[in-house]
Amino acid sequence: MDYSELSDKAAENMRLALPLMKKHGVPMTPDNYAVWYEHVSGANAELSEKLQAMLTDNPILTESQCTGVYEQFFNVERELVQVVEMRQELARLLKEVISFVYSTVAHTDRSNNHLAELLTRINRDMSPQEVHEVVEQILDETRQAMTNGEELSERLNTAVAEVQTLKKELDQSKREAKTDTLTGLANRKAFDELVTKVTQDADNSGLDVCILFCDLDIFKEVNDKHGHLVGDQVLKVVSNTLKDSVKGRDLVARYGGEEFSIILLNTSLQNAKILADNIRKEIASKRIQRKDTRESLGQITMSFGVARYVPTEGVESFMQRADRALYMSKRKGRNCVSEAPPPII
């Protein structure tokens, strides 16, 4: 395919993407355009399936839903860019330090040779003036060697501090890459990584692992009536409630939009159901008000699906069962907890 064909294809994708974004209420931002360009190009089947599933429930997407999709499918690239930049900075720093060390070593070699030469000049026939000159040169070399040593030590200490700073920045970058920007919870990427790890552990050790899938009921009505900023306020309140309801070993993640997920370790299915119901009651009891007008938003409720991992069933089966349990709760009238049926192995 030549350049003109690529340009024509890009133009066609743009022509298809923009009307779809407008149709579904998606803001015309670079991040959102990247998502919809990828969708219409047909290059990412998983992304397209995600969008279709979201649009099945509501034809108009919220800002939080759009952000969730972008972070799920594009945040990895952003993280890689940050890692590359830090790697380049580290390489520059090491090159500078190595150059300084070589320079210091070379000077030390020259200094040692000079000192050896001065020592050979010392003899009984030297005049006091000659002895004084040699001593002065030896002192100069010694002072210079001490100065170079101090400078090298100082530069190495500075380099260590800079490397520590780079490490902190990289750690921060990794945390941000796995954190939902709105709620501060773990994002879909962090959830996927952990659920894969703990199910593998469960296959090997029989570790008890449960997950809760939970979804705000009729959240679109909140956004339609009060706007996305108020909707974001609700998401933050719910996020804090979920986070405060679990132990430090457990993970609460924003799965996407108004969907959340919780990974529970060393927790039986019965206890997971009890926890889910307690969270459900806690959220239903809240009376959230708009910050600007103090207007009540009415009762906010959530539906839950609960599943316990069965060793060797695989992470995909595990998550599908939890998702089906959540769908059962929606069909039963929302604001309830449903248990996933056992897997077919």
Tab-separated table of C-alpha atoms in Angstrom:
chain	number	residue	atom	x	y	z
A	1	MET	CA	0.000	0.000	0.000
A	2	ASP	CA	1.553	3.334	-1.042
A	3	TYR	CA	1.406	6.652	0.798
A	4	SER	CA	-1.648	7.931	-1.068
A	5	GLU	CA	-3.600	4.808	-0.160
A	6	LEU	CA	-2.631	5.200	3.508
A	7	SER	CA	-3.728	8.842	3.431
A	8	ASP	CA	-7.040	7.907	1.816
A	9	LYS	CA	-7.595	5.232	4.466
A	10	ALA	CA	-6.835	7.671	7.278
A	11	ALA	CA	-9.225	10.222	5.802
A	12	GLU	CA	-11.921	7.572	5.507
A	13	ASN	CA	-11.441	6.537	9.146
A	14	MET	CA	-11.697	10.165	10.215
A	15	ARG	CA	-14.872	10.598	8.141
A	16	LEU	CA	-16.405	7.585	9.890
A	17	ALA	CA	-15.197	8.356	13.409
A	18	LEU	CA	-16.335	11.972	13.804
A	19	PRO	CA	-20.069	11.438	13.106
A	20	LEU	CA	-20.111	8.441	15.443
A	21	MET	CA	-18.515	10.492	18.219
A	22	LYS	CA	-21.116	13.209	17.742
A	23	LYS	CA	-23.949	10.665	17.651
A	24	HIS	CA	-22.934	9.123	20.957
A	25	GLY	CA	-22.173	12.397	22.762
A	26	VAL	CA	-18.397	11.833	22.847
A	27	PRO	CA	-16.361	15.054	23.341
A	28	MET	CA	-13.987	15.838	20.458
A	29	THR	CA	-10.725	15.393	22.383
A	30	PRO	CA	-7.491	13.785	21.113
A	31	ASP	CA	-7.881	10.853	23.521
A	32	ASN	CA	-11.474	10.168	22.478
A	33	TYR	CA	-10.593	10.540	18.799
A	34	ALA	CA	-7.816	7.946	19.226
A	35	VAL	CA	-10.375	5.499	20.634
A	36	TRP	CA	-12.924	5.980	17.858
A	37	TYR	CA	-10.336	6.053	15.080
A	38	GLU	CA	-9.083	2.687	16.353
A	39	HIS	CA	-12.673	1.419	16.464
A	40	VAL	CA	-13.664	2.340	12.915
A	41	SER	CA	-10.347	1.086	11.529
A	42	GLY	CA	-11.231	-2.408	12.763
A	43	ALA	CA	-7.723	-2.815	14.178
A	44	ASN	CA	-8.796	-3.594	17.754
A	45	ALA	CA	-11.636	-6.097	18.084
A	46	GLU	CA	-11.580	-6.013	21.893
A	47	LEU	CA	-11.982	-2.223	21.949
A	48	SER	CA	-14.862	-2.411	19.450
A	49	GLU	CA	-16.612	-5.084	21.519
A	50	LYS	CA	-16.248	-2.888	24.610
A	51	LEU	CA	-17.827	0.101	22.861
A	52	GLN	CA	-20.675	-1.981	21.451
A	53	ALA	CA	-21.452	-3.408	24.882
A	54	MET	CA	-21.527	0.062	26.424
A	55	LEU	CA	-23.737	1.447	23.650
A	56	THR	CA	-26.193	-1.430	24.045
A	57	ASP	CA	-27.189	-0.035	27.454
A	58	ASN	CA	-26.997	3.674	26.631
A	59	PRO	CA	-26.517	5.333	23.224
A	60	ILE	CA	-24.921	8.382	24.865
A	61	LEU	CA	-21.579	7.801	26.597
A	62	THR	CA	-20.558	9.694	29.710
A	63	GLU	CA	-17.240	11.453	30.089
A	64	SER	CA	-16.174	8.916	32.699
A	65	GLN	CA	-16.990	6.042	30.327
A	66	CYS	CA	-14.893	7.624	27.575
A	67	THR	CA	-11.986	8.140	29.966
A	68	GLY	CA	-12.269	4.548	31.162
A	69	VAL	CA	-12.060	3.144	27.623
A	70	TYR	CA	-9.036	5.286	26.747
A	71	GLU	CA	-7.183	4.325	29.923
A	72	GLN	CA	-7.940	0.638	29.382
A	73	PHE	CA	-6.646	0.474	25.809
A	74	PHE	CA	-4.137	3.320	25.466
A	75	ASN	CA	-2.541	3.980	28.870
A	76	VAL	CA	0.149	1.356	28.252
A	77	GLU	CA	1.616	3.479	25.464
A	78	ARG	CA	1.793	6.479	27.761
A	79	GLU	CA	3.605	4.417	30.380
A	80	LEU	CA	6.095	3.147	27.800
A	81	VAL	CA	6.876	6.703	26.709
A	82	GLN	CA	7.597	7.667	30.321
A	83	VAL	CA	9.831	4.622	30.794
A	84	VAL	CA	11.789	5.436	27.620
A	85	GLU	CA	12.295	9.048	28.742
A	86	MET	CA	13.553	7.916	32.144
A	87	ARG	CA	15.838	5.328	30.549
A	88	GLN	CA	17.379	8.072	28.390
A	89	GLU	CA	17.893	10.287	31.433
A	90	LEU	CA	19.542	7.423	33.324
A	91	ALA	CA	21.844	6.691	30.380
A	92	ARG	CA	22.867	10.367	30.236
A	93	LEU	CA	23.573	10.388	33.959
A	94	LEU	CA	25.680	7.210	33.866
A	95	LYS	CA	27.638	8.446	30.844
A	96	GLU	CA	28.424	11.674	32.667
A	97	VAL	CA	29.554	9.860	35.826
A	98	ILE	CA	31.702	7.363	33.914
A	99	SER	CA	33.337	10.211	31.989
A	100	PHE	CA	34.065	12.008	35.255
A	101	VAL	CA	35.543	8.845	36.789
A	102	TYR	CA	37.784	8.216	33.774
A	103	SER	CA	38.910	11.837	33.815
A	104	THR	CA	39.742	11.572	37.518
A	105	VAL	CA	41.582	8.271	37.049
A	106	ALA	CA	43.595	9.689	34.135
A	107	HIS	CA	44.548	12.716	36.197
A	108	THR	CA	45.500	10.433	39.090
A	109	ASP	CA	47.780	8.419	36.798
A	110	ARG	CA	49.474	11.587	35.588
A	111	SER	CA	49.773	12.785	39.173
A	112	ASN	CA	51.331	9.488	40.284
A	113	ASN	CA	53.862	9.628	37.456
A	114	HIS	CA	54.730	13.195	38.353
A	115	LEU	CA	55.188	12.285	42.022
A	116	ALA	CA	57.432	9.366	41.087
A	117	GLU	CA	59.503	11.702	38.938
A	118	LEU	CA	59.803	14.221	41.775
A	119	LEU	CA	60.964	11.527	44.168
A	120	THR	CA	63.754	10.544	41.767
A	121	ARG	CA	65.003	14.134	41.816
A	122	ILE	CA	65.551	14.122	45.564
A	123	ASN	CA	69.274	13.602	46.407
A	124	ARG	CA	71.923	14.747	48.810
A	125	ASP	CA	73.339	17.375	46.453
A	126	MET	CA	70.093	19.374	46.214
A	127	SER	CA	70.206	22.947	47.400
A	128	PRO	CA	67.662	24.171	49.957
A	129	GLN	CA	65.899	26.088	47.188
A	130	GLU	CA	65.620	22.972	45.023
A	131	VAL	CA	64.324	20.946	47.962
A	132	HIS	CA	61.754	23.668	48.644
A	133	GLU	CA	60.579	23.631	45.018
A	134	VAL	CA	60.187	19.841	44.971
A	135	VAL	CA	58.281	19.866	48.256
A	136	GLU	CA	55.956	22.570	46.915
A	137	GLN	CA	55.251	20.508	43.793
A	138	ILE	CA	54.566	17.409	45.871
A	139	LEU	CA	52.159	19.391	48.060
A	140	ASP	CA	50.431	20.791	44.966
A	141	GLU	CA	49.954	17.291	43.524
A	142	THR	CA	48.676	16.007	46.864
A	143	ARG	CA	46.211	18.888	47.225
A	144	GLN	CA	45.011	18.359	43.638
A	145	ALA	CA	44.551	14.621	44.229
A	146	MET	CA	42.513	15.333	47.379
A	147	THR	CA	40.412	17.896	45.503
A	148	ASN	CA	39.766	15.449	42.673
A	149	GLY	CA	38.811	12.762	45.184
A	150	GLU	CA	36.391	15.092	46.927
A	151	GLU	CA	34.880	16.173	43.597
A	152	LEU	CA	34.495	12.543	42.527
A	153	SER	CA	32.880	11.636	45.845
A	154	GLU	CA	30.551	14.636	45.581
A	155	ARG	CA	29.600	13.792	41.978
A	156	LEU	CA	28.944	10.173	42.874
A	157	ASN	CA	26.754	11.252	45.799
A	158	THR	CA	24.858	13.578	43.455
A	159	ALA	CA	24.473	10.767	40.927
A	160	VAL	CA	23.078	8.449	43.603
A	161	ALA	CA	20.551	11.127	44.603
A	162	GLU	CA	19.548	11.638	40.957
A	163	VAL	CA	19.125	7.891	40.416
A	164	GLN	CA	16.957	7.703	43.540
A	165	THR	CA	14.848	10.549	42.162
A	166	LEU	CA	14.495	8.731	38.827
A	167	LYS	CA	13.422	5.581	40.665
A	168	LYS	CA	10.778	7.521	42.585
A	169	GLU	CA	9.517	9.062	39.344
A	170	LEU	CA	9.376	5.647	37.684
A	171	ASP	CA	7.527	4.179	40.666
A	172	GLN	CA	5.118	7.119	40.539
A	173	SER	CA	4.666	6.607	36.803
A	174	LYS	CA	3.846	2.932	37.351
A	175	ARG	CA	1.327	3.825	40.060
A	176	GLU	CA	-0.320	6.444	37.850
A	177	ALA	CA	-0.483	3.976	34.947
A	178	LYS	CA	-2.506	1.652	37.171
A	179	THR	CA	-4.651	4.304	38.874
A	180	ASP	CA	-8.002	5.690	37.764
A	181	THR	CA	-7.579	9.454	37.526
A	182	LEU	CA	-11.080	10.361	38.715
A	183	THR	CA	-11.551	8.090	41.724
A	184	GLY	CA	-8.005	7.252	42.760
A	185	LEU	CA	-8.865	3.545	42.682
A	186	ALA	CA	-6.934	0.920	40.756
A	187	ASN	CA	-7.871	0.917	37.071
A	188	ARG	CA	-8.787	-1.903	34.688
A	189	LYS	CA	-5.132	-2.621	33.904
A	190	ALA	CA	-4.229	-3.112	37.580
A	191	PHE	CA	-7.301	-5.308	38.090
A	192	ASP	CA	-6.497	-7.508	35.087
A	193	GLU	CA	-2.915	-7.998	36.238
A	194	LEU	CA	-3.847	-8.917	39.802
A	195	VAL	CA	-6.758	-11.209	38.955
A	196	THR	CA	-4.479	-13.123	36.576
A	197	LYS	CA	-1.828	-13.483	39.269
A	198	VAL	CA	-4.132	-14.549	42.102
A	199	THR	CA	-5.971	-17.103	39.975
A	200	GLN	CA	-2.634	-18.631	39.029
A	201	ASP	CA	-1.747	-18.735	42.737
A	202	ALA	CA	-5.100	-20.375	43.418
A	203	ASP	CA	-4.355	-23.047	40.802
A	204	ASN	CA	-1.101	-23.861	42.601
A	205	SER	CA	-2.062	-23.451	46.261
A	206	GLY	CA	-5.857	-23.576	46.502
A	207	LEU	CA	-5.976	-19.944	47.675
A	208	ASP	CA	-9.554	-18.738	48.217
A	209	VAL	CA	-10.254	-15.922	45.751
A	210	CYS	CA	-13.578	-14.166	45.173
A	211	ILE	CA	-14.489	-11.211	42.998
A	212	LEU	CA	-17.365	-8.786	43.166
A	213	PHE	CA	-18.587	-7.066	40.038
A	214	CYS	CA	-20.776	-4.087	40.889
A	215	ASP	CA	-22.528	-1.484	38.808
A	216	LEU	CA	-24.419	1.697	39.712
A	217	ASP	CA	-28.128	1.386	38.887
A	218	ILE	CA	-29.644	3.811	36.367
A	219	PHE	CA	-26.577	6.044	36.582
A	220	LYS	CA	-27.418	7.580	33.210
A	221	GLU	CA	-30.406	9.328	34.798
A	222	VAL	CA	-28.071	11.121	37.240
A	223	ASN	CA	-25.874	12.331	34.390
A	224	ASP	CA	-28.843	13.339	32.233
A	225	LYS	CA	-30.564	15.259	35.016
A	226	HIS	CA	-27.626	16.800	36.862
A	227	GLY	CA	-24.700	16.694	34.438
A	228	HIS	CA	-21.408	14.822	34.329
A	229	LEU	CA	-19.732	16.829	37.109
A	230	VAL	CA	-22.389	15.694	39.564
A	231	GLY	CA	-22.094	12.190	38.130
A	232	ASP	CA	-18.365	12.310	38.874
A	233	GLN	CA	-19.175	13.399	42.437
A	234	VAL	CA	-21.342	10.284	42.852
A	235	LEU	CA	-18.585	8.057	41.471
A	236	LYS	CA	-16.129	9.471	44.015
A	237	VAL	CA	-18.515	8.907	46.924
A	238	VAL	CA	-19.174	5.336	45.825
A	239	SER	CA	-15.443	4.721	45.294
A	240	ASN	CA	-14.633	5.843	48.830
A	241	THR	CA	-17.379	3.610	50.221
A	242	LEU	CA	-16.025	0.580	48.372
A	243	LYS	CA	-12.451	1.313	49.427
A	244	ASP	CA	-13.407	1.753	53.093
A	245	SER	CA	-15.310	-1.542	53.082
A	246	VAL	CA	-12.380	-3.876	52.360
A	247	LYS	CA	-9.074	-4.851	53.927
A	248	GLY	CA	-5.675	-3.661	52.770
A	249	ARG	CA	-4.894	-6.978	51.069
A	250	ASP	CA	-7.947	-6.648	48.785
A	251	LEU	CA	-8.149	-4.592	45.593
A	252	VAL	CA	-10.934	-2.212	44.603
A	253	ALA	CA	-10.831	-1.130	40.963
A	254	ARG	CA	-12.876	1.057	38.679
A	255	TYR	CA	-13.575	-1.401	35.895
A	256	GLY	CA	-14.943	1.236	33.529
A	257	GLY	CA	-17.634	3.935	33.581
A	258	GLU	CA	-19.907	3.231	36.563
A	259	GLU	CA	-18.682	-0.369	36.882
A	260	PHE	CA	-16.425	-1.424	39.758
A	261	SER	CA	-14.734	-4.666	40.760
A	262	ILE	CA	-13.258	-6.005	43.987
A	263	ILE	CA	-10.760	-8.850	44.375
A	264	LEU	CA	-11.067	-10.560	47.769
A	265	LEU	CA	-8.251	-12.808	48.988
A	266	ASN	CA	-8.644	-15.601	51.539
A	267	THR	CA	-12.388	-14.955	51.510
A	268	SER	CA	-15.096	-17.606	51.239
A	269	LEU	CA	-18.022	-17.230	48.867
A	270	GLN	CA	-20.409	-16.820	51.808
A	271	ASN	CA	-18.334	-14.015	53.334
A	272	ALA	CA	-17.988	-12.354	49.930
A	273	LYS	CA	-21.785	-12.340	49.568
A	274	ILE	CA	-22.165	-10.872	53.067
A	275	LEU	CA	-19.643	-8.140	52.241
A	276	ALA	CA	-21.395	-7.343	48.961
A	277	ASP	CA	-24.741	-7.030	50.705
A	278	ASN	CA	-23.261	-4.802	53.403
A	279	ILE	CA	-21.793	-2.500	50.750
A	280	ARG	CA	-25.113	-2.512	48.886
A	281	LYS	CA	-26.968	-1.416	52.035
A	282	GLU	CA	-24.348	1.218	52.845
A	283	ILE	CA	-24.626	2.847	49.419
A	284	ALA	CA	-28.424	2.655	49.348
A	285	SER	CA	-28.555	4.414	52.722
A	286	LYS	CA	-26.535	7.412	51.541
A	287	ARG	CA	-28.292	10.633	50.670
A	288	ILE	CA	-25.962	12.437	48.311
A	289	GLN	CA	-26.533	16.134	47.635
A	290	ARG	CA	-25.270	18.390	44.876
A	291	LYS	CA	-22.410	20.477	46.211
A	292	ASP	CA	-23.623	23.659	44.527
A	293	THR	CA	-27.387	23.615	45.210
A	294	ARG	CA	-27.652	21.063	48.057
A	295	GLU	CA	-30.350	19.356	45.987
A	296	SER	CA	-30.787	15.693	46.882
A	297	LEU	CA	-29.897	13.221	44.142
A	298	GLY	CA	-32.316	10.677	45.537
A	299	GLN	CA	-31.378	7.117	46.390
A	300	ILE	CA	-28.283	5.730	44.703
A	301	THR	CA	-28.161	1.935	44.448
A	302	MET	CA	-25.800	-0.722	43.122
A	303	SER	CA	-26.186	-4.252	41.800
A	304	PHE	CA	-23.643	-6.968	42.593
A	305	GLY	CA	-22.417	-10.222	41.118
A	306	VAL	CA	-20.263	-12.495	43.292
A	307	ALA	CA	-18.087	-15.411	42.170
A	308	ARG	CA	-15.565	-17.710	43.838
A	309	TYR	CA	-12.658	-18.994	41.763
A	310	VAL	CA	-12.580	-22.731	41.167
A	311	PRO	CA	-8.991	-23.948	40.628
A	312	THR	CA	-8.109	-24.643	36.972
A	313	GLU	CA	-11.234	-22.947	35.580
A	314	GLY	CA	-9.163	-20.050	34.217
A	315	VAL	CA	-9.453	-16.307	34.677
A	316	GLU	CA	-11.768	-15.784	31.671
A	317	SER	CA	-14.382	-18.219	32.997
A	318	PHE	CA	-14.071	-16.691	36.468
A	319	MET	CA	-14.777	-13.156	35.255
A	320	GLN	CA	-17.568	-14.233	32.899
A	321	ARG	CA	-19.371	-15.953	35.777
A	322	ALA	CA	-19.105	-12.847	37.944
A	323	ASP	CA	-20.364	-10.697	35.069
A	324	ARG	CA	-23.335	-13.019	34.489
A	325	ALA	CA	-24.159	-12.847	38.200
A	326	LEU	CA	-24.181	-9.048	37.972
A	327	TYR	CA	-26.526	-9.281	34.979
A	328	MET	CA	-28.809	-11.556	37.027
A	329	SER	CA	-29.033	-8.848	39.698
A	330	LYS	CA	-29.989	-6.281	37.074
A	331	ARG	CA	-32.723	-8.572	35.747
A	332	LYS	CA	-34.065	-9.227	39.239
A	333	GLY	CA	-34.794	-5.515	39.653
A	334	ARG	CA	-31.373	-4.087	40.623
A	335	ASN	CA	-30.105	-3.189	44.110
A	336	CYS	CA	-29.400	-6.818	45.012
A	337	VAL	CA	-26.625	-9.435	45.186
A	338	SER	CA	-26.492	-12.539	42.989
A	339	GLU	CA	-24.171	-15.512	43.262
A	340	ALA	CA	-22.501	-16.873	40.139
A	341	PRO	CA	-23.345	-20.470	39.208
A	342	PRO	CA	-20.409	-22.917	39.290
A	343	PRO	CA	-18.239	-23.218	36.179
A	344	ILE	CA	-18.571	-25.958	33.629
A	345	ILE	CA	-15.165	-27.642	33.636
